[in-house]
């Protein structure tokens, strides 16, 4: 056994913890670039808490998944105002933007040079500026991951800036920030969290630390997600989903993902679909095709027993088998009213291109079994 585990050096979790951000930030810097999502007003309490501790703030808003040019703009702004700290509050886009900006403020050269797939994938050489990540959705786990997903409009693909240096200095998870998430967003982000707990658990790079987080996270998400969707004000369900999301981020950053995320990058780059909704639509089919491929080509593979375990944790039934897990996920997606991928404009005509792109994705390499072109096509066709 050989593994490594790294996460944010400080994780602050709890309802109302947003009020502590000024106190936390004062040890890290004096001038903060505050990266927010569409609704900058959501950051009012954050700004007040920083100003209370005499930390100067410069605001930068991102309106959708960040493009390379968006990050460059934010870096220029932060340099011109001599920011020495970056704080992000928002969903995955705001968090990933801040993470990329904090990295580029400390490293010389152009962002493109450091990007995988579309750039030269040069490694970052210096630790990021101090970065505080404050999620307002429960899904991406970006507050504890070491990559930022950026869109390249030119290449119609999503790519990652990735480095251990990019782990946020502080992950501040305040479940209160998710209380007013609308049901559709609760559903898609929550399914991203569940996918990011199942894929690392069965992946080819699983390890015992990640296993523990995944099993507890899957248990929490399976119970809490339908409740948070039906009763948005249910505080306990929101809290459990915030924990599940955090654990999912820690899991994917320290193990790997699989075919669902292998597809999610290329699909997200070509179609305007929420990342979590893409993952949800693919998840049951990837589970089913993985199980069949494992039974055919590697009948003694450990991942088969892991899929049984996932089914038991999802259903709460100690006798459940892998197929029951697939049924559970399919029923959950129906309950959460997540549409199939055809809703976003995907058709059978896109299968060949998407399968080619997905096969090259870094997440695909951690899938428990290498899937054939026919198997990947089947997954996509069934998810339409
Ligand atoms: Zn994801």
Coordinates of C-alpha atoms and ligand atoms in Angstrom, one line a residue:
X1 CA 0.0 0.0 0.0
X2 CA 1.3 3.4 -0.9
X3 CA -0.6 6.7 -0.8
X4 CA -0.4 10.4 -0.1
X5 CA -3.0 12.7 1.2
X6 CA -3.1 16.5 1.1
X7 CA -5.8 19.0 1.8
X8 CA -6.4 22.6 2.9
X9 CA -4.3 23.2 6.0
X10 CA -7.3 24.7 7.8
X11 CA -10.9 23.7 7.4
X12 CA -13.5 25.8 9.3
X13 CA -16.9 24.3 9.2
X14 CA -20.2 25.5 10.8
X15 CA -23.3 27.5 10.4
X16 CA -22.4 31.2 10.8
X17 CA -18.7 30.7 10.3
X18 CA -18.7 33.3 7.6
X19 CA -18.6 35.9 10.4
X20 CA -15.1 34.6 11.3
X21 CA -13.5 35.4 8.0
X22 CA -12.1 38.7 8.9
X23 CA -10.4 37.2 11.9
X24 CA -9.0 34.4 9.8
X25 CA -7.9 36.6 7.0
X26 CA -6.1 39.1 9.1
X27 CA -3.2 36.7 9.6
X28 CA -2.9 36.1 5.8
X29 CA -2.9 39.5 4.2
X30 CA -3.9 43.2 4.2
X31 CA -5.4 43.7 0.7
X32 CA -7.9 41.1 -0.5
X33 CA -9.2 40.4 -4.0
X34 CA -12.7 39.1 -3.3
X35 CA -14.0 37.0 -6.2
X36 CA -17.7 36.6 -6.2
X37 CA -20.2 34.9 -8.5
X38 CA -23.1 36.6 -10.4
X39 CA -24.6 38.0 -7.2
X40 CA -21.9 40.2 -5.7
X41 CA -24.5 41.2 -3.0
X42 CA -24.1 37.8 -1.4
X43 CA -20.6 38.9 -0.4
X44 CA -21.8 41.8 1.7
X45 CA -21.3 40.1 5.0
X46 CA -17.9 38.9 3.9
X47 CA -16.8 42.4 2.9
X48 CA -18.1 43.8 6.2
X49 CA -16.2 41.2 8.2
X50 CA -12.9 41.9 6.2
X51 CA -13.3 45.7 6.6
X52 CA -13.9 45.3 10.3
X53 CA -10.4 43.9 10.5
X54 CA -9.0 46.7 8.3
X55 CA -8.4 44.5 5.3
X56 CA -8.9 46.5 2.1
X57 CA -11.1 44.8 -0.5
X58 CA -11.2 44.8 -4.3
X59 CA -14.2 43.0 -5.9
X60 CA -14.1 40.9 -9.0
X61 CA -17.2 39.1 -10.3
X62 CA -17.4 36.1 -12.5
X63 CA -20.6 35.4 -14.3
X64 CA -20.1 31.9 -15.6
X65 CA -17.4 29.2 -15.8
X66 CA -14.2 31.2 -16.0
X67 CA -12.4 31.6 -19.3
X68 CA -8.7 32.1 -19.6
X69 CA -9.2 35.8 -20.4
X70 CA -11.3 36.2 -17.2
X71 CA -8.5 35.0 -15.0
X72 CA -6.0 37.2 -16.8
X73 CA -8.2 40.3 -16.2
X74 CA -8.5 39.4 -12.5
X75 CA -4.8 39.0 -12.2
X76 CA -4.2 42.4 -13.8
X77 CA -6.7 44.0 -11.4
X78 CA -5.2 42.3 -8.3
X79 CA -1.6 43.3 -9.4
X80 CA -2.6 46.9 -10.0
X81 CA -4.1 47.1 -6.5
X82 CA -1.3 45.1 -4.9
X83 CA -3.5 42.4 -3.4
X84 CA -1.7 40.0 -1.1
X85 CA -4.7 37.7 -0.5
X86 CA -7.5 36.2 -2.5
X87 CA -10.9 35.3 -1.1
X88 CA -13.6 33.5 -3.2
X89 CA -17.2 33.2 -2.2
X90 CA -19.6 31.4 -4.5
X91 CA -20.1 28.2 -6.5
X92 CA -17.4 26.2 -8.3
X93 CA -16.8 29.0 -10.9
X94 CA -16.0 31.7 -8.3
X95 CA -13.9 29.3 -6.2
X96 CA -11.9 28.0 -9.2
X97 CA -11.4 31.5 -10.5
X98 CA -9.9 32.7 -7.2
X99 CA -7.8 29.6 -7.0
X100 CA -6.4 30.2 -10.5
X101 CA -5.8 33.9 -9.8
X102 CA -4.0 33.2 -6.5
X103 CA -1.7 30.8 -8.4
X104 CA -1.0 33.2 -11.3
X105 CA -0.3 36.1 -8.9
X106 CA 2.6 34.1 -7.5
X107 CA 3.9 32.6 -10.8
X108 CA 5.4 34.3 -13.7
X109 CA 4.4 34.0 -17.3
X110 CA 1.2 33.4 -19.1
X111 CA -1.7 31.2 -17.8
X112 CA -1.8 29.2 -21.0
X113 CA 1.7 27.9 -20.5
X114 CA 0.6 26.2 -17.3
X115 CA -2.6 24.6 -18.7
X116 CA -3.0 21.0 -19.6
X117 CA -4.4 19.9 -23.0
X118 CA -4.5 23.4 -24.6
X119 CA -1.2 24.7 -23.2
X120 CA 2.2 23.4 -22.5
X121 CA 1.2 22.1 -19.0
X122 CA 4.3 23.7 -17.4
X123 CA 4.3 23.0 -13.6
X124 CA 3.7 26.0 -11.3
X125 CA 6.9 26.6 -9.4
X126 CA 5.8 28.8 -6.5
X127 CA 3.1 28.5 -3.9
X128 CA -0.1 30.5 -4.6
X129 CA -0.9 33.7 -2.7
X130 CA -2.9 32.9 0.4
X131 CA -6.4 31.8 -0.8
X132 CA -9.6 31.5 1.3
X133 CA -12.4 29.4 -0.4
X134 CA -16.0 29.9 0.8
X135 CA -18.5 27.7 -1.1
X136 CA -22.1 28.7 -1.5
X137 CA -23.2 25.5 -3.1
X138 CA -22.8 21.9 -1.8
X139 CA -21.3 20.0 -4.7
X140 CA -18.0 20.8 -6.3
X141 CA -15.8 20.4 -3.2
X142 CA -13.6 23.0 -4.9
X143 CA -12.7 24.4 -1.5
X144 CA -10.3 21.5 -0.9
X145 CA -9.2 20.6 -4.5
X146 CA -5.9 21.5 -6.1
X147 CA -7.2 22.3 -9.6
X148 CA -9.2 25.1 -11.2
X149 CA -11.5 24.2 -14.2
X150 CA -11.3 26.8 -16.9
X151 CA -13.1 27.1 -20.2
X152 CA -11.3 27.5 -23.4
X153 CA -13.9 29.0 -25.8
X154 CA -11.4 28.7 -28.6
X155 CA -10.9 25.0 -28.1
X156 CA -14.5 24.3 -26.9
X157 CA -13.1 22.3 -24.0
X158 CA -12.7 22.6 -20.3
X159 CA -9.2 22.4 -19.0
X160 CA -7.5 22.4 -15.6
X161 CA -4.8 24.4 -14.0
X162 CA -3.4 21.9 -11.5
X163 CA -0.8 21.9 -8.7
X164 CA -0.5 20.9 -5.1
X165 CA 0.5 24.6 -4.6
X166 CA -3.1 25.5 -5.4
X167 CA -4.8 24.0 -2.4
X168 CA -6.6 26.8 -0.6
X169 CA -5.0 28.0 2.6
X170 CA -8.4 28.0 4.3
X171 CA -11.6 26.2 3.4
X172 CA -14.5 28.0 5.2
X173 CA -17.7 26.0 4.9
X174 CA -20.7 27.7 6.2
X175 CA -23.9 25.6 5.5
X176 CA -26.0 28.7 6.0
X177 CA -24.8 30.0 2.7
X178 CA -26.7 27.1 1.0
X179 CA -30.1 27.6 2.6
X180 CA -31.5 29.6 -0.3
X181 CA -30.1 27.4 -3.1
X182 CA -33.0 26.7 -5.4
X183 CA -34.1 23.0 -5.8
X184 CA -32.7 22.6 -9.4
X185 CA -29.3 23.8 -8.3
X186 CA -29.5 21.8 -5.1
X187 CA -30.1 18.7 -7.2
X188 CA -27.4 19.2 -9.8
X189 CA -24.6 20.3 -7.4
X190 CA -25.7 17.6 -4.9
X191 CA -25.4 14.9 -7.6
X192 CA -21.9 16.2 -8.4
X193 CA -21.0 15.7 -4.8
X194 CA -22.4 12.1 -4.9
X195 CA -20.6 11.3 -8.1
X196 CA -17.4 12.7 -6.6
X197 CA -17.8 10.3 -3.7
X198 CA -18.7 7.2 -5.7
X199 CA -16.0 7.6 -8.5
X200 CA -13.0 8.0 -6.1
X201 CA -14.2 5.0 -4.0
X202 CA -14.3 2.6 -7.0
X203 CA -11.4 4.2 -8.9
X204 CA -8.0 2.6 -9.7
X205 CA -6.2 5.0 -7.3
X206 CA -8.5 4.5 -4.2
X207 CA -6.8 4.6 -0.8
X208 CA -7.9 3.9 2.8
X209 CA -8.1 7.6 3.8
X210 CA -10.3 8.4 0.8
X211 CA -12.4 5.3 1.3
X212 CA -13.4 6.4 4.8
X213 CA -14.4 9.9 3.5
X214 CA -16.3 8.4 0.6
X215 CA -18.4 5.9 2.6
X216 CA -19.4 8.5 5.1
X217 CA -20.1 11.1 2.4
X218 CA -22.2 8.6 0.3
X219 CA -24.2 7.8 3.3
X220 CA -24.9 11.5 4.1
X221 CA -25.6 12.5 0.6
X222 CA -28.0 9.6 -0.1
X223 CA -30.1 10.5 2.9
X224 CA -29.8 14.3 2.8
X225 CA -30.0 15.2 -0.9
X226 CA -33.7 14.3 -1.4
X227 CA -34.6 16.2 1.8
X228 CA -32.6 19.3 0.8
X229 CA -34.3 19.2 -2.6
X230 CA -37.9 18.8 -1.2
X231 CA -37.5 21.0 1.9
X232 CA -34.8 23.7 1.1
X233 CA -35.0 25.1 4.6
X234 CA -34.1 21.7 6.3
X235 CA -30.9 22.8 8.2
X236 CA -29.7 19.3 9.0
X237 CA -29.9 18.2 5.4
X238 CA -28.0 21.3 4.2
X239 CA -25.3 20.6 6.8
X240 CA -25.0 17.0 5.7
X241 CA -24.7 18.0 2.1
X242 CA -22.0 20.6 2.9
X243 CA -20.0 17.8 4.6
X244 CA -20.6 15.4 1.7
X245 CA -19.4 18.0 -0.8
X246 CA -16.3 18.7 1.3
X247 CA -15.5 15.0 1.6
X248 CA -16.0 14.6 -2.2
X249 CA -13.5 17.3 -2.9
X250 CA -11.0 15.7 -0.5
X251 CA -11.6 12.3 -2.2
X252 CA -11.2 13.4 -5.8
X253 CA -8.1 15.5 -5.0
X254 CA -6.4 12.5 -3.4
X255 CA -7.6 9.5 -5.5
X256 CA -9.1 10.1 -8.9
X257 CA -12.5 10.1 -10.6
X258 CA -13.7 8.0 -13.6
X259 CA -15.6 7.8 -16.8
X260 CA -18.4 10.1 -15.6
X261 CA -16.0 13.0 -15.1
X262 CA -14.0 11.9 -18.2
X263 CA -17.2 12.7 -20.2
X264 CA -18.2 15.7 -18.1
X265 CA -15.2 17.9 -19.2
X266 CA -15.8 17.5 -23.0
X267 CA -19.6 17.7 -22.7
X268 CA -19.4 20.8 -20.5
X269 CA -17.0 22.4 -23.0
X270 CA -19.4 21.9 -25.9
X271 CA -22.9 22.3 -24.4
X272 CA -24.4 24.8 -21.9
X273 CA -25.3 22.2 -19.3
X274 CA -24.6 22.4 -15.5
X275 CA -21.6 20.2 -14.6
X276 CA -23.6 18.3 -11.9
X277 CA -26.5 17.6 -14.2
X278 CA -24.1 16.1 -16.7
X279 CA -22.6 13.9 -14.1
X280 CA -26.0 12.8 -12.8
X281 CA -27.3 11.9 -16.3
X282 CA -24.2 9.7 -16.9
X283 CA -23.7 8.1 -13.5
X284 CA -26.1 5.1 -13.6
X285 CA -25.0 4.1 -17.1
X286 CA -21.3 4.4 -16.2
X287 CA -21.9 2.3 -13.1
X288 CA -23.8 -0.3 -15.2
X289 CA -21.3 -0.5 -18.0
X290 CA -18.3 -0.6 -15.6
X291 CA -19.9 -3.5 -13.7
X292 CA -20.5 -5.4 -16.9
X293 CA -17.0 -4.7 -18.2
X294 CA -15.4 -5.7 -14.9
X295 CA -17.4 -9.0 -14.7
X296 CA -16.4 -9.8 -18.3
X297 CA -12.8 -8.9 -18.3
X298 CA -11.7 -8.9 -14.6
X299 CA -14.2 -11.1 -12.6
X300 CA -12.0 -11.0 -9.5
X301 CA -11.5 -7.2 -9.5
X302 CA -11.8 -5.4 -6.2
X303 CA -14.0 -2.8 -7.7
X304 CA -16.8 -5.3 -7.9
X305 CA -17.0 -5.7 -4.2
X306 CA -16.7 -1.9 -3.9
X307 CA -19.7 -1.4 -6.0
X308 CA -21.6 -3.8 -3.7
X309 CA -20.5 -1.8 -0.7
X310 CA -21.6 1.5 -2.5
X311 CA -25.1 -0.1 -3.0
X312 CA -25.3 -1.1 0.7
X313 CA -24.4 2.4 1.8
X314 CA -26.7 4.1 -0.7
X315 CA -29.7 2.0 0.2
X316 CA -29.0 1.3 3.9
X317 CA -29.7 -2.4 3.1
X318 CA -26.9 -4.7 4.3
X319 CA -27.9 -7.3 1.6
X320 CA -27.9 -4.9 -1.3
X321 CA -25.8 -5.8 -4.4
X322 CA -24.2 -3.5 -7.0
X323 CA -27.3 -3.6 -9.2
X324 CA -29.4 -2.2 -6.4
X325 CA -27.0 0.8 -6.2
X326 CA -27.6 1.5 -9.9
X327 CA -31.3 1.3 -9.3
X328 CA -31.0 3.7 -6.3
X329 CA -29.1 6.3 -8.4
X330 CA -31.6 6.1 -11.3
X331 CA -34.5 6.6 -8.9
X332 CA -32.8 9.5 -7.2
X333 CA -32.2 11.2 -10.5
X334 CA -35.8 10.8 -11.4
X335 CA -36.9 12.2 -8.0
X336 CA -34.6 15.2 -8.4
X337 CA -36.1 15.8 -11.9
X338 CA -32.7 15.8 -13.6
X339 CA -33.2 15.7 -17.4
X340 CA -31.3 13.4 -19.8
X341 CA -28.5 15.0 -21.8
X342 CA -30.6 15.4 -24.9
X343 CA -32.2 18.4 -23.2
X344 CA -29.0 20.3 -23.7
X345 CA -28.7 19.6 -27.4
X346 CA -26.7 16.4 -27.4
X347 CA -27.6 13.9 -30.1
X348 CA -26.2 10.6 -31.4
X349 CA -24.3 12.6 -34.0
X350 CA -22.1 14.0 -31.2
X351 CA -21.2 10.5 -29.8
X352 CA -18.0 9.8 -31.9
X353 CA -16.4 13.2 -31.1
X354 CA -17.3 13.1 -27.4
X355 CA -16.1 9.6 -27.0
X356 CA -12.8 10.5 -28.6
X357 CA -12.3 13.5 -26.4
X358 CA -13.5 11.7 -23.2
X359 CA -11.1 8.8 -23.8
X360 CA -8.2 11.3 -23.5
X361 CA -9.5 13.0 -20.4
X362 CA -7.3 12.7 -17.2
X363 CA -10.3 11.5 -15.2
X364 CA -10.8 8.6 -17.5
X365 CA -7.5 7.1 -16.5
X366 CA -8.7 6.4 -13.0
X367 CA -11.8 4.5 -14.1
X368 CA -11.7 1.0 -12.5
X369 CA -11.6 -0.7 -15.9
X370 CA -10.5 0.6 -19.3
X371 CA -13.7 0.9 -21.3
X372 CA -13.8 0.2 -25.1
X373 CA -15.0 2.8 -27.7
X374 CA -18.2 0.7 -28.0
X375 CA -18.8 0.8 -24.2
X376 CA -18.2 4.5 -24.0
X377 CA -20.5 5.1 -26.9
X378 CA -23.2 3.0 -25.2
X379 CA -22.9 5.1 -22.0
X380 CA -23.4 8.3 -23.9
X381 CA -26.2 7.0 -26.1
X382 CA -28.2 5.8 -23.1
X383 CA -27.7 9.1 -21.3
X384 CA -29.3 11.1 -24.1
Ligands
LIG1 ZN1 -17.7 17.0 -10.6

